[in-house]
Tab-separated table of C-alpha atoms in Angstrom:
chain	number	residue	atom	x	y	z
E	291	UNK	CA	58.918	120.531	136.572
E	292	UNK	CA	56.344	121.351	139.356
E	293	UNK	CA	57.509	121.167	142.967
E	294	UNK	CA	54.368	119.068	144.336
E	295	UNK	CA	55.921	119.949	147.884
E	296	UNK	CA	55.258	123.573	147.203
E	297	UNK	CA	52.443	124.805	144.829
E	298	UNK	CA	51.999	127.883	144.830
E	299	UNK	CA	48.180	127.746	143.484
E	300	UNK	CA	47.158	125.377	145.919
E	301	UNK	CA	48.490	127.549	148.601
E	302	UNK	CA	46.619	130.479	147.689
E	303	UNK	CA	43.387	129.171	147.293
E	304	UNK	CA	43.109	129.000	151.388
E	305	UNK	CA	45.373	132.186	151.619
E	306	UNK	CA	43.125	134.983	153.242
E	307	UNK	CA	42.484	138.373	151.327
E	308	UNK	CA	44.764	140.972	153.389
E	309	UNK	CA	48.157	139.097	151.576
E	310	UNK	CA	46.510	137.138	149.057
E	311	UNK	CA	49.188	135.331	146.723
E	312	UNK	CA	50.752	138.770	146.196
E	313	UNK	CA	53.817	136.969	145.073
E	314	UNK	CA	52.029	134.581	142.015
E	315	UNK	CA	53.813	135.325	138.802
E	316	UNK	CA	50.584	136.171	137.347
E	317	UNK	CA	49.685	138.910	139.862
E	318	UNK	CA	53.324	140.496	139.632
E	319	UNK	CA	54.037	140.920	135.957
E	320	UNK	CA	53.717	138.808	132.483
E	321	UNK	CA	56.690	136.542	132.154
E	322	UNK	CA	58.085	135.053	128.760
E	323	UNK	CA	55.425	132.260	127.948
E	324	UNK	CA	53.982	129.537	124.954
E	325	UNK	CA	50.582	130.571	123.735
E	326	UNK	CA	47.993	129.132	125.697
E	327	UNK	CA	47.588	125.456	125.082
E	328	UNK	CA	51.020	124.491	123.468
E	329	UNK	CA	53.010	122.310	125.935
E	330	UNK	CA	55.850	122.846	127.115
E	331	UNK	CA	57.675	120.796	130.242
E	332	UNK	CA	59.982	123.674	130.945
E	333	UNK	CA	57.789	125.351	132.073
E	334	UNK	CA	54.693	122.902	133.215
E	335	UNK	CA	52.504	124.395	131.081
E	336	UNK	CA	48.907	122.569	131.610
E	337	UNK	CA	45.519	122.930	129.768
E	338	UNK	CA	44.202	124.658	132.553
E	339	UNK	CA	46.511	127.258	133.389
E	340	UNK	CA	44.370	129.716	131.115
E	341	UNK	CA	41.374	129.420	133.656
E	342	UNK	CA	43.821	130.191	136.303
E	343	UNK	CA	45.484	133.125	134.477
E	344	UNK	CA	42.021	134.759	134.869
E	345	UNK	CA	41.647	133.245	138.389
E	346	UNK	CA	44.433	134.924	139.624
E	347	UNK	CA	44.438	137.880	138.372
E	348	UNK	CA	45.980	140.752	140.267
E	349	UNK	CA	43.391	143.373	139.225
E	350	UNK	CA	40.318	142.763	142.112
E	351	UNK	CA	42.997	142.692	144.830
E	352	UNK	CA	44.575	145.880	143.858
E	353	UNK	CA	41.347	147.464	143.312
E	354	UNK	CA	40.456	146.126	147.110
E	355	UNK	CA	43.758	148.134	148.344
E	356	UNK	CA	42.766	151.073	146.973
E	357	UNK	CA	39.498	151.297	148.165
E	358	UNK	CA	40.142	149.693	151.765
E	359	UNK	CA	43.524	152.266	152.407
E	360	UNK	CA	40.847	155.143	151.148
E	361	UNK	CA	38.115	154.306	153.602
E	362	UNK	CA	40.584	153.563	156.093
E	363	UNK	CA	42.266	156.834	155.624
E	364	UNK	CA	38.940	158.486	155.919
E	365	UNK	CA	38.326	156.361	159.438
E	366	UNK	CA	41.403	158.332	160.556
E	367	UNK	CA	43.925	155.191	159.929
E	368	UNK	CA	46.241	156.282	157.304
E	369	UNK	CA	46.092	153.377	154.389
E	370	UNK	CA	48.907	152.383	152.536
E	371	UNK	CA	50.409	153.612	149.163
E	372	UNK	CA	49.687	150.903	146.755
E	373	UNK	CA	51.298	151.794	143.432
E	374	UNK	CA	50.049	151.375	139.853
E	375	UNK	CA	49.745	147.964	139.251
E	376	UNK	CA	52.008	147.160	142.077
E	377	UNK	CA	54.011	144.103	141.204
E	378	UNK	CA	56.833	141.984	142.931
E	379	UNK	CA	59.614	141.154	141.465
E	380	UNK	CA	59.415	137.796	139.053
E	381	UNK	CA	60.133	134.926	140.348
E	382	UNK	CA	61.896	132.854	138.349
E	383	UNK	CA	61.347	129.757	140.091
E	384	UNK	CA	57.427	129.748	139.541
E	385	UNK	CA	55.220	129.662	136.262
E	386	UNK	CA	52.655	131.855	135.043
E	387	UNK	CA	50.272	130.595	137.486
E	388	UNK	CA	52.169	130.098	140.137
E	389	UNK	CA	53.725	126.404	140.699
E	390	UNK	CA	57.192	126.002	141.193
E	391	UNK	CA	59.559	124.582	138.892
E	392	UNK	CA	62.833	122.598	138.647
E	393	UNK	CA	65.436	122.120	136.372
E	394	UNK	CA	69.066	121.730	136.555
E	395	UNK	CA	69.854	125.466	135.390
E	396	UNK	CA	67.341	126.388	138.809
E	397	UNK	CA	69.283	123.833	140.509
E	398	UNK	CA	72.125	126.003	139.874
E	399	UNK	CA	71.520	128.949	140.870
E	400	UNK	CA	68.463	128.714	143.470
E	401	UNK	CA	68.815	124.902	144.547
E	402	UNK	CA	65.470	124.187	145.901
E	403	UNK	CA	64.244	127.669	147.501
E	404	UNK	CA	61.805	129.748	145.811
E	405	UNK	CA	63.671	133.344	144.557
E	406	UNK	CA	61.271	135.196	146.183
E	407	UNK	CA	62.964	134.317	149.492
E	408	UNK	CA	66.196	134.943	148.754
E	409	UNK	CA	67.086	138.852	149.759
E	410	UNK	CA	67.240	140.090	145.942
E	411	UNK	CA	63.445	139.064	145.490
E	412	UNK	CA	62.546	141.223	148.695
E	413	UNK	CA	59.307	142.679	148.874
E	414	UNK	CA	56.388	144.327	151.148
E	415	UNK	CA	52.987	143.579	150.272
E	416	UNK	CA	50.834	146.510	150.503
E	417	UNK	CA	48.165	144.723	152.575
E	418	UNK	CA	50.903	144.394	155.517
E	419	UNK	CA	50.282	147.740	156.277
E	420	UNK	CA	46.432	146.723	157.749
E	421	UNK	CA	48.097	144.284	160.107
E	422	UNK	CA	50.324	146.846	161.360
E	423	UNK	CA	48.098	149.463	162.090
E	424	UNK	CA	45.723	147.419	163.780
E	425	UNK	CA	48.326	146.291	166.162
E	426	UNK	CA	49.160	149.778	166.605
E	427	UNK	CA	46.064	151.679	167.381
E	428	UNK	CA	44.119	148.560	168.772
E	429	UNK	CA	40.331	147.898	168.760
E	430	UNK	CA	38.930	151.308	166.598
E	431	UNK	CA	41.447	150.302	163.768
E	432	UNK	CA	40.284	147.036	164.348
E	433	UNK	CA	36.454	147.781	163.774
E	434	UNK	CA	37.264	150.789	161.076
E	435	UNK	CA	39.245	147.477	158.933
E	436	UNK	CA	36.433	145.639	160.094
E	437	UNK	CA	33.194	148.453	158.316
E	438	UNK	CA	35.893	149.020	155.135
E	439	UNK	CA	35.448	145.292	154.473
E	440	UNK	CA	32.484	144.364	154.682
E	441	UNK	CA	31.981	147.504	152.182
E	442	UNK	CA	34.435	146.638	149.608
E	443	UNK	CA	35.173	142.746	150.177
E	444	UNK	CA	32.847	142.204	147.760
E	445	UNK	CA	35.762	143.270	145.055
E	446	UNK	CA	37.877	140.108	145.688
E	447	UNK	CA	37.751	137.237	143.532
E	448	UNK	CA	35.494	134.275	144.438
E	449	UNK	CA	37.116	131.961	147.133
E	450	UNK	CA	37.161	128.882	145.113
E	451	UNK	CA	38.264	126.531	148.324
E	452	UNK	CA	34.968	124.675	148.479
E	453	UNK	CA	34.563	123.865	144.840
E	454	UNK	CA	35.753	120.903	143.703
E	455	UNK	CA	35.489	122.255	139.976
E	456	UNK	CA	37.018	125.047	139.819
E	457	UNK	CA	40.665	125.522	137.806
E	458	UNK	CA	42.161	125.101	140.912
E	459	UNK	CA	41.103	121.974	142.479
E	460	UNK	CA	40.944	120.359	139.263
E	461	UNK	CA	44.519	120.694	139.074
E	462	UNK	CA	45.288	119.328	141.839
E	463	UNK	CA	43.133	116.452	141.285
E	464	UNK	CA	45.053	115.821	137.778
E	465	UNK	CA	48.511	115.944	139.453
E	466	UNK	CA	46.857	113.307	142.287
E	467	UNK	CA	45.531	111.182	139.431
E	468	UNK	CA	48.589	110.773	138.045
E	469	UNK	CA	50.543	110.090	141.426
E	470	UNK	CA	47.610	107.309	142.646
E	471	UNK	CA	47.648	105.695	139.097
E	472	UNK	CA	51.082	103.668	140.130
E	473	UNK	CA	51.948	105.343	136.225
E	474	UNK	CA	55.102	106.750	137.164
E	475	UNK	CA	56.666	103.309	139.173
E	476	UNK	CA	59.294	102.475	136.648
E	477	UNK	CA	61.033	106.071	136.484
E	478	UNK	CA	60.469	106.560	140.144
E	479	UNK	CA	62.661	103.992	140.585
E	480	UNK	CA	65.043	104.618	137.996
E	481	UNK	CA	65.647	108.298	139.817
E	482	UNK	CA	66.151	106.585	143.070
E	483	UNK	CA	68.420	104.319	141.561
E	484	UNK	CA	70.172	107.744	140.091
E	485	UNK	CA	70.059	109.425	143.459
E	486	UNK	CA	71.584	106.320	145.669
E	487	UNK	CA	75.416	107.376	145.082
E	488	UNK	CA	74.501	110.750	147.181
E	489	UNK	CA	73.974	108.867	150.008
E	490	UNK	CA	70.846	110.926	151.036
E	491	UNK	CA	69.976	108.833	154.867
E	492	UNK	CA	66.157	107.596	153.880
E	493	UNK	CA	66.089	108.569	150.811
E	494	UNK	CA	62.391	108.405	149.131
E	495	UNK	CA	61.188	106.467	146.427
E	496	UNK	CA	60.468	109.179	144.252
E	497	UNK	CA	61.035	113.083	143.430
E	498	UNK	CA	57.780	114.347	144.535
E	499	UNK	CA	58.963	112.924	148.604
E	500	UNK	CA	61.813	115.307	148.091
E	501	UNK	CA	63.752	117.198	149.536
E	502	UNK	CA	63.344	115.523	153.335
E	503	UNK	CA	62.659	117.632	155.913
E	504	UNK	CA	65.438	115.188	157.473
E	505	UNK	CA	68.030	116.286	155.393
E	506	UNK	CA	68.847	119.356	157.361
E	507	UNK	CA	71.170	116.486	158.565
E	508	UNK	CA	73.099	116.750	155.017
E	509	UNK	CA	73.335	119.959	155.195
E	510	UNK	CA	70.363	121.296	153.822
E	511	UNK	CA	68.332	124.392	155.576
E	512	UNK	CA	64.852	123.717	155.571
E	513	UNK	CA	62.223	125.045	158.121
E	514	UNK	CA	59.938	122.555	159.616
E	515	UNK	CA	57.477	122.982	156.689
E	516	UNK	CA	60.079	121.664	154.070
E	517	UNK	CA	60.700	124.757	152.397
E	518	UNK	CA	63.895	126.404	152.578
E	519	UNK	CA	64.010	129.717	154.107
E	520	UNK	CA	67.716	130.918	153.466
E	521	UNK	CA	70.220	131.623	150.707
E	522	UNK	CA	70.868	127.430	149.782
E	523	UNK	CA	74.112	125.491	151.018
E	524	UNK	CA	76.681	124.310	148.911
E	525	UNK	CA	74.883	121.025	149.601
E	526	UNK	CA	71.915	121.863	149.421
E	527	UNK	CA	72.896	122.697	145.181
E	528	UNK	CA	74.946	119.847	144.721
E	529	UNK	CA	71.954	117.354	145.907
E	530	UNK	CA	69.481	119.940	143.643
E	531	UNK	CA	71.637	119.723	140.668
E	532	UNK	CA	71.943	115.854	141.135
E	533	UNK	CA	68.439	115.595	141.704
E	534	UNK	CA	67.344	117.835	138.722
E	535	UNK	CA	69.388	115.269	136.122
E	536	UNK	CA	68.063	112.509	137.642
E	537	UNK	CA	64.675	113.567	137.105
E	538	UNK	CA	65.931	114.156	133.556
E	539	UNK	CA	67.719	110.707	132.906
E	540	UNK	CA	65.341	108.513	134.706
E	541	UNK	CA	62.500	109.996	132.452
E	542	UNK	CA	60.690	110.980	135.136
E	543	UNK	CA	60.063	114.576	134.244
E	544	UNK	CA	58.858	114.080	131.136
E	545	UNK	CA	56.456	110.938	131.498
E	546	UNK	CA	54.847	112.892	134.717
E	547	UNK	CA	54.435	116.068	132.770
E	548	UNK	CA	52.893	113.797	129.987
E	549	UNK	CA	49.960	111.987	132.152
E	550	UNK	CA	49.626	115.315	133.618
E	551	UNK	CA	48.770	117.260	130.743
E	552	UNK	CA	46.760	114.269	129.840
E	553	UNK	CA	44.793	114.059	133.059
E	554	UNK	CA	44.292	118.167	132.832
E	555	UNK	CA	43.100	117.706	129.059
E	556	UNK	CA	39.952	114.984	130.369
E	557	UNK	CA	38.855	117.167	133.362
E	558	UNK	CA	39.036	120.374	131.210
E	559	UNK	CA	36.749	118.814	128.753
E	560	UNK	CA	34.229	117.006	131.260
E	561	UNK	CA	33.850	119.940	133.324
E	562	UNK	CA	34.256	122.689	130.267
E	563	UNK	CA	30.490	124.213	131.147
E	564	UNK	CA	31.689	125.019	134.628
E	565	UNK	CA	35.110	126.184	133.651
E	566	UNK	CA	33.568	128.741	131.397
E	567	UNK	CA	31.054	130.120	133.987
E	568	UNK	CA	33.977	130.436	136.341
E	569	UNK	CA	36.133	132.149	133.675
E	570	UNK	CA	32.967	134.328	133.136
E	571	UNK	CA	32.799	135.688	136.727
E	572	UNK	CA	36.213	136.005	137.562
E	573	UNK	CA	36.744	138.042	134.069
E	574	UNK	CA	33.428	140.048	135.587
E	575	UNK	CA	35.367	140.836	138.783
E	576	UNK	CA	38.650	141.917	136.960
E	577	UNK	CA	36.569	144.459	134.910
E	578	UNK	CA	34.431	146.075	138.247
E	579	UNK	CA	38.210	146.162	139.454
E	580	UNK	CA	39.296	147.894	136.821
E	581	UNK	CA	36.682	150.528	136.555
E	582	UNK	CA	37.069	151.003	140.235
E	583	UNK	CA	40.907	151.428	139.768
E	584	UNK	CA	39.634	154.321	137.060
E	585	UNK	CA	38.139	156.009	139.553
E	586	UNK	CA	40.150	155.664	142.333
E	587	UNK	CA	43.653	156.685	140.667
């Protein structure tokens, strides 16, 4: 199921342009999904995700990196390399558009870190490369990044932050729907009636509160934020595994995903018009990407 703790999406609609969401599934590489519109909890698929495909696509920001490490070359600040439809590695904790899931078999192996942290999953973002050479050479890289922006900023997706329509936030606002509704009280409490023999100290009253930043007590290593940082404890994966088949058993996955998809269905179809005019431009910007990319390679 999603991770409500850490969505990806939501994080990267306030993330700024220089390292974007480089690491969203969707911008590193097609993984192994249902068609569109057929649920399926494994992997939280959700009526909207095919808005946010298009949303996220990978195209405008590599199209951006081209042409900004071009004109910055030209300012006398070498750019970086960014290859052909550069890509991170997949992360197999995350779904096609980006939240995070958890099972038992993630449990397993990842307890509750993201794979993209772990060492295997390492990666560089291309965009890095601005930061560093403006700390190196100072004020003139500073205003050359500065000119090669305001020329080819214009290639980025739409910043979608301030509408309260768009795929994104409409997401959000099913998954808060369904945590407001008091809907999910009954297996709430059946998985914190699972979790009690683990003797987590304050445990919460349901699996979106958890993990607890407090539990780096039991063993857990979580940075302030609540996301772990580190390869996971032996603790850590025996409270994730726990944790994963109580979500299971109480029938709290399922009933969540459920109301979810539900809640995702009635926006999608009240706010359709707008959907489709933001599918419309973002599809717009993916193909001046792409012709730029032509170009450029």
């Amino acid at each position: 199921m999603r991770n409500f703790l850490a969505s990806g999406a939501a994080a990267c609609i306030l993330a700024v342009a220089v390292s974007a969401c480089a690491g969203t599934p969707s911008e590193r590489g097609e993984l192994a999904t249902t068609p569109q519109g057929s649920k399926d909890v494994a992997q939280w698929s959700m009526p909207l995700d095919s808005y946010l495909e298009v949303a996220q696509s990978a195209v405008p920001r590599e199209a951006w990196l081209v042409s900004m490490s071009s004109c910055m070359t030209g300012a006398g600040f070498p750019g970086p390399e960014v290859p052909v439809g550069f890509a991170a590695p997949v992360d197999p904790t995350r779904n096609i558009v980006g939240y995070k899931l958890f099972d038992r078999e993630i449990a397993e192996k990842y307890g509750y870190h993201d794979a993209s942290m772990l060492p295997e999953f390492a990666y560089v973002d291309p965009g890095d490369s601005f930061g560093v050479l403006i700390q190196q050479f100072g004020e003139p890289a500073q205003a050359a990044f500065d000119s090669c922006s305001a020329e080819f900023d214009g290639l980025l997706a739409s910043d979608a932050s301030s509408d309260d329509k768009s795929s994104m936030w409409l997401s959000v606002e099913a998954a808060h729907q369904v945590e407001s509704s008091g809907a999910l009280a009954d297996v709430r409490g059946a998985w914190r009636k699972c979790m009690e023999p683990q003797g987590v100290p304050g445990l919460s009253d349901g699996p979106e509160d958890f993990p607890l930043i407090a539990m780096t007590e039991s063993g857990l290593d979580l940075s302030g934020d609540g996301v772990a940082r580190s390869a996971p404890t032996p603790r850590e994966i025996e409270l994730a595994i726990a944790d994963a088949e109580c979500r299971d058993s109480s029938g709290y996955s399922q009933k969540r995903y459920d109301l979810e998809w539900e809640a995702e269905s009635k926006l999608l179809d009240a706010n359709r018009a707008h959907l489709e005019e933001e599918r419309a431009k973002n599809q717009a910007k993916i193909d001046e990407a792409t012709a730029v990319l032509a170009e450029e390679r």
